[in-house]
Amino acid sequence: MTTFDFDLVLRARETVTPSGLASRSVGVRDGVITAIDDFDSDLARRAERVLELEDDEVLLPGLVDTHVHMNDPGRSDWEGFSSATRAAAAGGITTLVDMPLNSIPPTCDVDALELKRAVARDQVHVDVGFWGGAVPGNLGSLRHLHGAGVLGFKCFTLPSGVDEFPCLDAGQLRTALREVAEFDGLLIVHAEDSDVIEQAPGPEATRYDAFLRSRPREAENRAIARLIEEARSTGARVHVLHLSSSDAIPMIRSARHDGVRLTAETCPHYLTLAAGDVPDGATQFKCCPPIREEGNREDLWRALADGVIDIIVSDHSPSTPEMKHLDSGDFGLAWGGISSLQLGLPVIWTEARQRGHSITDVARWMAEGPARHAGLHSKGRIAVGADADFCVLAPDETFTVDVHSLLHRHAVSPYHGRTLHGRVRQTWLAGHPITGPWTTSSAPRGRLLSRGDR
C-alpha cells in the first residue's frame, strides 16, 4: 500500500504568497498547508491527488470577509447561514464573520451566541466566526462573551435600524472601550453622529441626491474624531467599519502615527460606485453610510494604496425585496444595505486592475488583512501552517452579472448587468473542493470558529 506525504498538491504558474506572485507547488495534509516549493519540485510525485491549474488561472488564498449579516436565526427570510455561505463559496470566500445583528436574538450574551452556533452548525458551507454586540445593557458582561469565543464587539453610535440592538451614547462608548481595553478586546464601530444626521435635510422619496444629503460626510467625520479621542485616552483597540467619507482619512492617518490602536475598512460599493451613477429610485444602491461622489471614491483608493485603509469587506446586508421598496423607489423607506457577497472579488479586481493594482494587493486587502483583523491566524495566506483554503481565479475572464444567478437568498444587487473581470472557477476549504469541477458533494463542510482557534 502506497503511503503519500500529501493528500493533495496544487500546482500553479501563478500563486499568491505573502512574498508576492510566484510559480509554486503547494502540499496539503489533513486540511493544512504543509509544504510549498517550486512549481517543478517533486511534491506532486508524493501526493495522493494533484491539481494543476490552467495557464489562465491564479491560485489565491481563500478570501476572508469579516462583515456579513446572515440574519440567522430570527430573520432568516432576509438571508440565512446556508444561502450566505453558499454565495460566499461561489465568490472564493472561505471564511465569514457574522455580525451580531440583525438576528433575533442579537449576539449580545453567551446564550444568544450558543443559540446562533447551534443554528449554524449543520448549515455552513464555509468557516464562520462571530462578532458579539456591545449595547447599553451588556457593557459590564463583555468579558463573558469574549471568553465564550467571539472575535470582538460591534457597536453603533446612532440607531442601528433594529430596536433590539440599541446604540451607545458618548458615555456608554467610553465605558465599552474601557471594558474591552482591560482584556485587550476589539471594538468595531459603526461611526456616524446622530445629531448631525438629525439636523440634515431628510431624504426626498426617489431622489438619490437628497438621500445623500441626508447622510452627510460630517456625520462620519465627527463620530470618527470622537472615537479616536476615546481610543487615545483608553488605549483600546478600535476599528472603523465601512468607511465612506474620505474626509476622515487624514485624521485616521494622524491617529495611527500617534500610536492610537486604530484600523479601518471600506467596502466594494464605496470603491466601485459613485453617487452620480445612481439612478433616482434605484433603492438597490441604498446603504448607510451612503455611496458618495466620484472624487471621494478615488480618495478611498489612494488611502488603500497608502495603507491607511486596511481591508475591504462586503458589509453584505440583505433584506427581503419588499423592504427595499423597489416598486416605489423611496430611499427614505427602503432598507439600507447592499447585497454583494458573491461578487466582491471580481468587483474589486475589475476596478483595481484599472488603477494599476496587482492581484496580490487584492489578496492582501480581502484575505490576509481581514484574517489578521479578526485574529484568525491560520486564514488568509498560502503559507506553511495555514489552513488549506484556496480560491482559483481566472483574472482575465469576463462575465456579465445576472442577479438571478447569484446564490444569496434574494435577487437584489446594484451590480446587475455590469461586466466584470475575474471568474472564480474553484473554491477549496481545508483541502476539499466546495465549488468547481472537483466537487463531489454539496453537503456543508464549514466549521464554526472561535477566538483563539489555531
Short mmCIF file of C-alpha atoms in Angstrom, two decimals:
data_model
loop_
_atom_site.label_atom_id
_atom_site.label_comp_id
_atom_site.label_asym_id
_atom_site.label_seq_id
_atom_site.Cartn_x
_atom_site.Cartn_y
_atom_site.Cartn_z
CA MET A 1 0.00 0.00 0.00
CA THR A 2 1.44 3.35 -1.10
CA THR A 3 1.92 5.97 1.60
CA PHE A 4 1.74 9.57 0.44
CA ASP A 5 3.27 12.61 2.08
CA PHE A 6 0.37 14.79 0.95
CA ASP A 7 -3.36 14.35 0.48
CA LEU A 8 -3.25 16.99 -2.25
CA VAL A 9 -0.76 19.07 -4.17
CA LEU A 10 -1.84 22.13 -6.13
CA ARG A 11 0.48 23.37 -8.87
CA ALA A 12 0.06 26.88 -10.23
CA ARG A 13 2.19 29.01 -12.52
CA GLU A 14 0.90 31.99 -10.56
CA THR A 15 0.40 31.57 -6.81
CA VAL A 16 -0.26 34.47 -4.45
CA THR A 17 2.02 34.09 -1.44
CA PRO A 18 2.83 36.57 1.35
CA SER A 19 6.03 37.47 -0.52
CA GLY A 20 4.30 38.02 -3.86
CA LEU A 21 3.31 36.18 -7.03
CA ALA A 22 5.33 33.03 -7.76
CA SER A 23 5.21 29.70 -9.58
CA ARG A 24 4.60 27.16 -6.81
CA SER A 25 3.54 23.67 -5.78
CA VAL A 26 1.54 23.62 -2.54
CA GLY A 27 1.31 20.45 -0.46
CA VAL A 28 -1.69 19.77 1.79
CA ARG A 29 -2.19 17.20 4.53
CA ASP A 30 -5.17 16.92 6.88
CA GLY A 31 -6.56 20.28 5.75
CA VAL A 32 -3.37 22.25 6.42
CA ILE A 33 -0.65 23.53 4.09
CA THR A 34 2.45 21.51 5.00
CA ALA A 35 4.86 22.34 2.16
CA ILE A 36 5.45 24.98 -0.50
CA ASP A 37 8.08 24.51 -3.17
CA ASP A 38 8.95 25.43 -6.74
CA PHE A 39 6.43 24.50 -9.42
CA ASP A 40 8.71 21.76 -10.81
CA SER A 41 9.61 20.24 -7.43
CA ASP A 42 8.85 16.62 -6.57
CA LEU A 43 5.86 17.44 -4.33
CA ALA A 44 3.38 16.17 -6.93
CA ARG A 45 5.02 12.73 -7.03
CA ARG A 46 4.43 12.42 -3.30
CA ALA A 47 0.71 13.29 -3.36
CA GLU A 48 -2.44 11.21 -3.45
CA ARG A 49 -4.13 13.84 -5.66
CA VAL A 50 -2.68 16.58 -7.86
CA LEU A 51 -4.46 19.63 -9.20
CA GLU A 52 -2.59 21.59 -11.86
CA LEU A 53 -4.18 24.94 -12.60
CA GLU A 54 -4.79 26.09 -16.15
CA ASP A 55 -2.39 28.65 -17.59
CA ASP A 56 -5.00 31.41 -17.27
CA GLU A 57 -5.69 30.71 -13.57
CA VAL A 58 -4.18 32.14 -10.39
CA LEU A 59 -4.12 30.38 -7.02
CA LEU A 60 -5.19 32.75 -4.23
CA PRO A 61 -5.75 32.12 -0.54
CA GLY A 62 -9.40 31.72 0.29
CA LEU A 63 -10.85 35.17 0.93
CA VAL A 64 -11.95 36.29 4.39
CA ASP A 65 -15.00 38.54 4.81
CA THR A 66 -15.36 39.91 8.33
CA HIS A 67 -18.51 41.99 7.78
CA VAL A 68 -21.52 39.86 6.87
CA HIS A 69 -25.10 39.97 8.13
CA MET A 70 -26.51 36.45 7.89
CA ASN A 71 -29.59 37.36 9.97
CA ASP A 72 -29.99 33.84 11.33
CA PRO A 73 -31.86 32.91 13.48
CA GLY A 74 -34.89 35.16 13.65
CA ARG A 75 -34.69 36.88 10.26
CA SER A 76 -33.60 34.03 8.02
CA ASP A 77 -36.20 35.18 5.49
CA TRP A 78 -33.73 38.04 4.88
CA GLU A 79 -30.75 35.69 4.32
CA GLY A 80 -29.65 32.68 6.40
CA PHE A 81 -26.48 30.71 7.10
CA SER A 82 -26.96 28.25 4.24
CA SER A 83 -27.63 30.74 1.46
CA ALA A 84 -25.00 33.25 2.62
CA THR A 85 -22.23 30.66 2.92
CA ARG A 86 -23.09 29.09 -0.46
CA ALA A 87 -22.83 32.54 -2.05
CA ALA A 88 -19.54 33.13 -0.26
CA ALA A 89 -18.08 29.86 -1.54
CA ALA A 90 -19.10 30.72 -5.10
CA GLY A 91 -17.24 34.02 -4.71
CA GLY A 92 -13.97 32.48 -3.49
CA ILE A 93 -14.60 33.31 0.18
CA THR A 94 -13.76 30.53 2.63
CA THR A 95 -14.21 32.38 5.95
CA LEU A 96 -17.01 34.68 7.09
CA VAL A 97 -17.52 36.54 10.34
CA ASP A 98 -21.16 37.10 11.22
CA MET A 99 -22.40 40.41 12.60
CA PRO A 100 -24.34 40.31 15.89
CA LEU A 101 -27.41 41.91 14.27
CA ASN A 102 -29.92 41.53 12.55
CA SER A 103 -30.55 38.10 14.00
CA ILE A 104 -33.09 37.63 16.78
CA PRO A 105 -31.82 37.49 19.42
CA PRO A 106 -28.74 39.59 18.64
CA THR A 107 -25.42 38.14 19.80
CA CYS A 108 -25.22 40.19 22.99
CA ASP A 109 -24.88 37.43 25.58
CA VAL A 110 -23.48 33.92 25.77
CA ASP A 111 -26.90 32.26 25.45
CA ALA A 112 -27.55 34.09 22.18
CA LEU A 113 -24.10 33.11 20.90
CA GLU A 114 -24.73 29.45 21.72
CA LEU A 115 -28.13 29.59 20.01
CA LYS A 116 -26.55 31.09 16.90
CA ARG A 117 -23.88 28.40 16.87
CA ALA A 118 -26.48 25.67 17.23
CA VAL A 119 -28.47 27.02 14.29
CA ALA A 120 -25.37 27.47 12.13
CA ARG A 121 -23.61 24.21 12.93
CA ASP A 122 -25.01 21.96 10.18
CA GLN A 123 -25.68 24.70 7.61
CA VAL A 124 -22.40 26.47 6.87
CA HIS A 125 -20.55 25.78 3.60
CA VAL A 126 -17.51 27.85 4.67
CA ASP A 127 -15.91 28.51 8.05
CA VAL A 128 -17.79 31.04 10.19
CA GLY A 129 -16.83 33.10 13.22
CA PHE A 130 -18.93 35.55 15.22
CA TRP A 131 -18.76 39.11 16.47
CA GLY A 132 -20.51 39.96 19.72
CA GLY A 133 -22.60 43.06 20.30
CA ALA A 134 -21.91 45.97 22.65
CA VAL A 135 -25.22 47.58 23.65
CA PRO A 136 -26.31 49.65 26.66
CA GLY A 137 -27.50 46.64 28.64
CA ASN A 138 -24.44 44.37 28.42
CA LEU A 139 -21.33 46.54 28.81
CA GLY A 140 -20.46 45.00 32.15
CA SER A 141 -20.51 41.47 30.76
CA LEU A 142 -18.48 41.80 27.56
CA ARG A 143 -15.72 39.75 29.17
CA HIS A 144 -18.08 36.75 29.32
CA LEU A 145 -18.75 36.94 25.58
CA HIS A 146 -15.03 37.36 24.98
CA GLY A 147 -14.38 34.22 26.98
CA ALA A 148 -17.04 32.36 25.02
CA GLY A 149 -15.10 32.97 21.81
CA VAL A 150 -16.46 35.99 19.95
CA LEU A 151 -13.81 37.75 17.89
CA GLY A 152 -14.69 41.24 19.12
CA PHE A 153 -17.65 43.54 19.71
CA LYS A 154 -19.73 45.72 17.41
CA CYS A 155 -21.49 48.90 18.44
CA PHE A 156 -23.34 51.79 16.82
CA THR A 157 -23.07 55.48 17.61
CA LEU A 158 -26.56 56.13 16.15
CA PRO A 159 -29.72 54.00 15.93
CA SER A 160 -28.91 50.71 14.22
CA GLY A 161 -32.18 50.28 12.35
CA VAL A 162 -33.44 47.44 14.56
CA ASP A 163 -34.86 48.08 18.02
CA GLU A 164 -33.26 45.07 19.70
CA PHE A 165 -29.73 46.41 19.03
CA PRO A 166 -29.65 49.95 20.52
CA CYS A 167 -26.75 52.34 20.02
CA LEU A 168 -24.26 53.63 22.59
CA ASP A 169 -24.20 57.26 23.69
CA ALA A 170 -20.89 59.03 24.32
CA GLY A 171 -20.60 57.86 27.93
CA GLN A 172 -21.53 54.27 27.08
CA LEU A 173 -18.98 54.23 24.25
CA ARG A 174 -16.30 55.27 26.74
CA THR A 175 -17.43 52.55 29.15
CA ALA A 176 -17.28 49.91 26.40
CA LEU A 177 -13.79 51.00 25.38
CA ARG A 178 -12.53 50.87 28.96
CA GLU A 179 -14.03 47.43 29.38
CA VAL A 180 -12.50 45.90 26.23
CA ALA A 181 -9.15 47.56 26.98
CA GLU A 182 -8.96 45.55 30.20
CA PHE A 183 -8.78 42.24 28.31
CA ASP A 184 -7.33 43.63 25.05
CA GLY A 185 -10.52 43.05 23.13
CA LEU A 186 -11.54 44.80 19.92
CA LEU A 187 -14.43 47.23 19.45
CA ILE A 188 -15.66 47.63 15.86
CA VAL A 189 -17.77 50.73 15.36
CA HIS A 190 -20.46 51.94 13.00
CA ALA A 191 -19.39 55.56 13.33
CA GLU A 192 -21.96 58.17 12.34
CA ASP A 193 -23.11 61.05 14.53
CA SER A 194 -26.86 61.01 15.14
CA ASP A 195 -27.05 64.75 15.93
CA VAL A 196 -25.56 65.65 12.56
CA ILE A 197 -28.00 63.37 10.76
CA GLU A 198 -30.97 64.71 12.71
CA GLN A 199 -30.05 68.24 11.65
CA ALA A 200 -29.56 67.28 7.99
CA PRO A 201 -32.41 67.57 5.47
CA GLY A 202 -34.48 64.41 5.20
CA PRO A 203 -34.48 62.13 2.16
CA GLU A 204 -37.00 63.12 -0.51
CA ALA A 205 -38.60 59.94 -1.80
CA THR A 206 -36.91 58.80 -5.01
CA ARG A 207 -34.11 61.38 -5.36
CA TYR A 208 -30.67 59.92 -4.64
CA ASP A 209 -29.01 63.33 -4.23
CA ALA A 210 -31.49 64.12 -1.45
CA PHE A 211 -30.73 60.82 0.29
CA LEU A 212 -27.00 61.59 0.04
CA ARG A 213 -27.53 64.98 1.70
CA SER A 214 -29.45 63.26 4.50
CA ARG A 215 -26.31 61.28 5.50
CA PRO A 216 -23.56 63.93 5.18
CA ARG A 217 -19.85 63.25 5.47
CA GLU A 218 -19.74 65.33 8.62
CA ALA A 219 -21.74 62.63 10.43
CA GLU A 220 -18.93 60.14 9.84
CA ASN A 221 -16.17 62.67 10.37
CA ARG A 222 -17.45 63.80 13.77
CA ALA A 223 -18.12 60.27 15.04
CA ILE A 224 -14.69 59.05 13.94
CA ALA A 225 -12.98 62.04 15.56
CA ARG A 226 -14.74 61.26 18.85
CA LEU A 227 -13.85 57.56 18.57
CA ILE A 228 -10.19 58.41 18.01
CA GLU A 229 -10.02 60.57 21.11
CA GLU A 230 -11.71 57.93 23.25
CA ALA A 231 -9.38 55.25 21.90
CA ARG A 232 -6.42 57.51 22.62
CA SER A 233 -7.47 58.02 26.23
CA THR A 234 -8.42 54.40 26.98
CA GLY A 235 -5.75 52.58 24.96
CA ALA A 236 -8.41 50.29 23.49
CA ARG A 237 -8.20 48.66 20.07
CA VAL A 238 -10.83 50.10 17.74
CA HIS A 239 -11.88 49.53 14.14
CA VAL A 240 -13.89 51.86 11.90
CA LEU A 241 -16.49 49.96 9.91
CA HIS A 242 -17.45 50.65 6.27
CA LEU A 243 -15.60 53.95 5.87
CA SER A 244 -17.26 56.01 3.13
CA SER A 245 -16.12 59.58 3.89
CA SER A 246 -12.65 60.26 2.53
CA ASP A 247 -12.57 63.41 4.68
CA ALA A 248 -11.79 61.18 7.67
CA ILE A 249 -8.62 59.74 6.12
CA PRO A 250 -6.21 62.44 7.38
CA MET A 251 -7.36 62.07 10.98
CA ILE A 252 -7.09 58.27 10.78
CA ARG A 253 -3.59 58.57 9.37
CA SER A 254 -2.58 61.06 12.08
CA ALA A 255 -4.04 58.98 14.91
CA ARG A 256 -2.20 55.88 13.77
CA HIS A 257 1.02 57.85 13.53
CA ASP A 258 0.45 58.88 17.14
CA GLY A 259 0.10 55.26 18.21
CA VAL A 260 -3.69 55.06 18.54
CA ARG A 261 -4.67 51.41 18.03
CA LEU A 262 -6.97 52.12 15.11
CA THR A 263 -7.80 50.25 11.90
CA ALA A 264 -10.35 50.88 9.17
CA GLU A 265 -12.19 49.06 6.43
CA THR A 266 -14.12 50.05 3.35
CA CYS A 267 -16.42 48.12 1.02
CA PRO A 268 -16.69 47.24 -2.67
CA HIS A 269 -19.63 49.58 -3.23
CA TYR A 270 -17.70 52.62 -1.97
CA LEU A 271 -14.77 51.73 -4.25
CA THR A 272 -16.69 50.93 -7.42
CA LEU A 273 -19.88 53.00 -7.45
CA ALA A 274 -20.37 56.77 -7.40
CA ALA A 275 -23.33 58.92 -6.42
CA GLY A 276 -23.60 60.43 -9.88
CA ASP A 277 -24.19 56.99 -11.37
CA VAL A 278 -27.05 56.02 -9.03
CA PRO A 279 -30.41 56.49 -10.79
CA ASP A 280 -33.22 58.09 -8.85
CA GLY A 281 -35.46 55.43 -7.36
CA ALA A 282 -32.77 52.72 -7.57
CA THR A 283 -33.01 51.64 -3.94
CA GLN A 284 -30.84 48.56 -4.53
CA PHE A 285 -27.99 51.10 -4.20
CA LYS A 286 -29.08 52.34 -0.75
CA CYS A 287 -26.66 51.74 2.10
CA CYS A 288 -25.65 53.61 5.24
CA PRO A 289 -23.26 55.39 5.14
CA PRO A 290 -24.13 56.14 1.51
CA ILE A 291 -22.27 55.77 -1.76
CA ARG A 292 -20.60 59.16 -2.26
CA GLU A 293 -19.13 61.20 -5.09
CA GLU A 294 -16.55 60.04 -7.65
CA GLY A 295 -13.75 62.14 -6.18
CA ASN A 296 -14.44 60.67 -2.76
CA ARG A 297 -14.19 57.18 -4.27
CA GLU A 298 -10.77 57.90 -5.75
CA ASP A 299 -9.54 59.24 -2.41
CA LEU A 300 -10.55 55.93 -0.81
CA TRP A 301 -8.48 54.05 -3.40
CA ARG A 302 -5.47 56.22 -2.60
CA ALA A 303 -5.92 55.52 1.12
CA LEU A 304 -5.95 51.79 0.39
CA ALA A 305 -2.75 52.10 -1.61
CA ASP A 306 -1.16 54.09 1.24
CA GLY A 307 -2.23 51.55 3.88
CA VAL A 308 -4.45 53.99 5.78
CA ILE A 309 -7.45 51.80 4.97
CA ASP A 310 -6.54 48.25 5.93
CA ILE A 311 -9.10 45.94 4.38
CA ILE A 312 -12.03 45.53 2.01
CA VAL A 313 -15.10 43.62 3.24
CA SER A 314 -18.60 43.31 1.86
CA ASP A 315 -20.97 44.62 4.54
CA HIS A 316 -23.40 42.20 2.94
CA SER A 317 -26.63 43.45 4.48
CA PRO A 318 -29.59 41.90 2.68
CA SER A 319 -33.31 42.11 3.28
CA THR A 320 -36.44 40.97 1.54
CA PRO A 321 -37.15 42.74 -1.78
CA GLU A 322 -40.25 44.29 -0.23
CA MET A 323 -38.08 46.06 2.35
CA LYS A 324 -36.05 47.66 -0.44
CA HIS A 325 -39.23 49.29 -1.81
CA LEU A 326 -38.09 48.64 -5.35
CA ASP A 327 -41.60 49.37 -6.64
CA SER A 328 -41.80 52.89 -5.24
CA GLY A 329 -38.06 53.68 -5.25
CA ASP A 330 -38.42 55.57 -1.97
CA PHE A 331 -34.97 56.00 -0.41
CA GLY A 332 -36.50 57.19 2.84
CA LEU A 333 -38.42 53.96 3.36
CA ALA A 334 -36.03 51.42 1.83
CA TRP A 335 -33.76 49.19 3.92
CA GLY A 336 -30.18 50.40 3.79
CA GLY A 337 -27.98 47.51 2.76
CA ILE A 338 -26.04 46.25 -0.27
CA SER A 339 -26.13 42.58 -1.31
CA SER A 340 -22.80 41.70 -2.92
CA LEU A 341 -21.27 38.76 -1.05
CA GLN A 342 -20.64 36.57 -4.12
CA LEU A 343 -19.29 39.41 -6.26
CA GLY A 344 -16.73 41.16 -4.07
CA LEU A 345 -13.62 39.68 -5.67
CA PRO A 346 -14.49 40.35 -9.34
CA VAL A 347 -15.95 43.76 -8.49
CA ILE A 348 -12.76 44.86 -6.74
CA TRP A 349 -10.40 43.19 -9.23
CA THR A 350 -12.16 44.91 -12.15
CA GLU A 351 -11.54 48.33 -10.59
CA ALA A 352 -8.14 47.56 -9.05
CA ARG A 353 -6.54 46.45 -12.30
CA GLN A 354 -7.66 49.67 -13.97
CA ARG A 355 -5.75 51.61 -11.31
CA GLY A 356 -2.55 49.60 -11.63
CA HIS A 357 -3.01 47.39 -8.57
CA SER A 358 -1.99 43.73 -8.64
CA ILE A 359 -3.87 40.60 -7.66
CA THR A 360 -1.50 40.34 -4.67
CA ASP A 361 -2.78 43.73 -3.50
CA VAL A 362 -6.34 42.46 -3.72
CA ALA A 363 -5.46 39.31 -1.76
CA ARG A 364 -3.83 41.44 0.93
CA TRP A 365 -6.94 43.62 1.23
CA MET A 366 -9.50 40.77 1.03
CA ALA A 367 -7.78 37.74 2.56
CA GLU A 368 -4.65 38.34 4.63
CA GLY A 369 -5.77 41.68 6.09
CA PRO A 370 -9.27 40.63 7.20
CA ALA A 371 -7.87 37.44 8.76
CA ARG A 372 -5.36 39.46 10.76
CA HIS A 373 -8.09 41.95 11.76
CA ALA A 374 -10.24 39.16 13.20
CA GLY A 375 -7.34 37.32 14.84
CA LEU A 376 -7.76 34.28 12.57
CA HIS A 377 -4.08 33.48 12.21
CA SER A 378 -4.47 30.29 10.16
CA LYS A 379 -6.53 32.07 7.49
CA GLY A 380 -5.91 34.35 4.54
CA ARG A 381 -2.42 33.18 3.46
CA ILE A 382 -0.83 30.50 1.33
CA ALA A 383 1.87 29.64 3.84
CA VAL A 384 3.07 26.54 5.67
CA GLY A 385 0.87 26.00 8.71
CA ALA A 386 -2.11 27.90 7.31
CA ASP A 387 -5.45 26.28 6.55
CA ALA A 388 -5.62 24.82 3.05
CA ASP A 389 -8.28 27.27 1.86
CA PHE A 390 -7.92 28.34 -1.77
CA CYS A 391 -9.60 30.36 -4.49
CA VAL A 392 -8.86 29.55 -8.12
CA LEU A 393 -9.39 32.71 -10.16
CA ALA A 394 -9.29 33.30 -13.91
CA PRO A 395 -8.40 37.01 -13.71
CA ASP A 396 -8.86 37.84 -17.39
CA GLU A 397 -12.18 36.07 -17.93
CA THR A 398 -15.16 38.43 -18.11
CA PHE A 399 -18.82 37.86 -17.32
CA THR A 400 -21.98 39.93 -17.01
CA VAL A 401 -23.75 39.86 -13.67
CA ASP A 402 -27.21 38.32 -13.74
CA VAL A 403 -28.76 38.89 -10.34
CA HIS A 404 -30.93 35.78 -10.76
CA SER A 405 -27.84 33.56 -10.90
CA LEU A 406 -26.49 34.74 -7.54
CA LEU A 407 -26.81 32.42 -4.57
CA HIS A 408 -27.73 34.81 -1.75
CA ARG A 409 -31.38 34.48 -0.82
CA HIS A 410 -32.95 37.38 -2.75
CA ALA A 411 -32.27 38.53 -6.30
CA VAL A 412 -31.34 42.11 -5.43
CA SER A 413 -27.97 43.70 -6.20
CA PRO A 414 -26.74 47.02 -7.61
CA TYR A 415 -24.30 45.13 -9.85
CA HIS A 416 -26.92 43.54 -12.11
CA GLY A 417 -25.90 43.97 -15.75
CA ARG A 418 -22.30 45.03 -15.04
CA THR A 419 -19.48 43.33 -16.92
CA LEU A 420 -16.70 42.24 -14.57
CA HIS A 421 -13.22 40.74 -14.84
CA GLY A 422 -12.31 37.70 -12.77
CA ARG A 423 -14.20 34.42 -12.73
CA VAL A 424 -13.92 32.25 -9.62
CA ARG A 425 -13.61 28.73 -11.01
CA GLN A 426 -12.94 26.71 -7.86
CA THR A 427 -13.01 27.16 -4.09
CA TRP A 428 -11.29 24.76 -1.66
CA LEU A 429 -11.88 24.58 2.09
CA ALA A 430 -9.42 22.69 4.31
CA GLY A 431 -8.11 20.79 1.30
CA HIS A 432 -11.55 19.82 -0.05
CA PRO A 433 -13.28 21.29 -3.12
CA ILE A 434 -16.54 23.06 -2.27
CA THR A 435 -17.17 24.59 -5.70
CA GLY A 436 -15.88 23.71 -9.15
CA PRO A 437 -15.35 20.52 -11.16
CA TRP A 438 -13.69 18.51 -8.40
CA THR A 439 -16.63 18.92 -6.02
CA THR A 440 -18.31 15.60 -5.25
CA SER A 441 -20.76 16.65 -2.53
CA SER A 442 -22.93 19.69 -1.80
CA ALA A 443 -23.05 18.90 1.92
CA PRO A 444 -21.87 21.74 4.19
CA ARG A 445 -18.21 21.37 5.22
CA GLY A 446 -17.71 24.61 7.19
CA ARG A 447 -16.51 24.84 10.77
CA LEU A 448 -17.52 27.29 13.48
CA LEU A 449 -14.59 29.41 14.61
CA SER A 450 -13.80 30.92 17.99
CA ARG A 451 -11.28 33.45 19.23
CA GLY A 452 -8.04 31.66 19.95
CA ASP A 453 -8.51 28.91 17.36
CA ARG A 454 -5.31 27.82 15.66
#
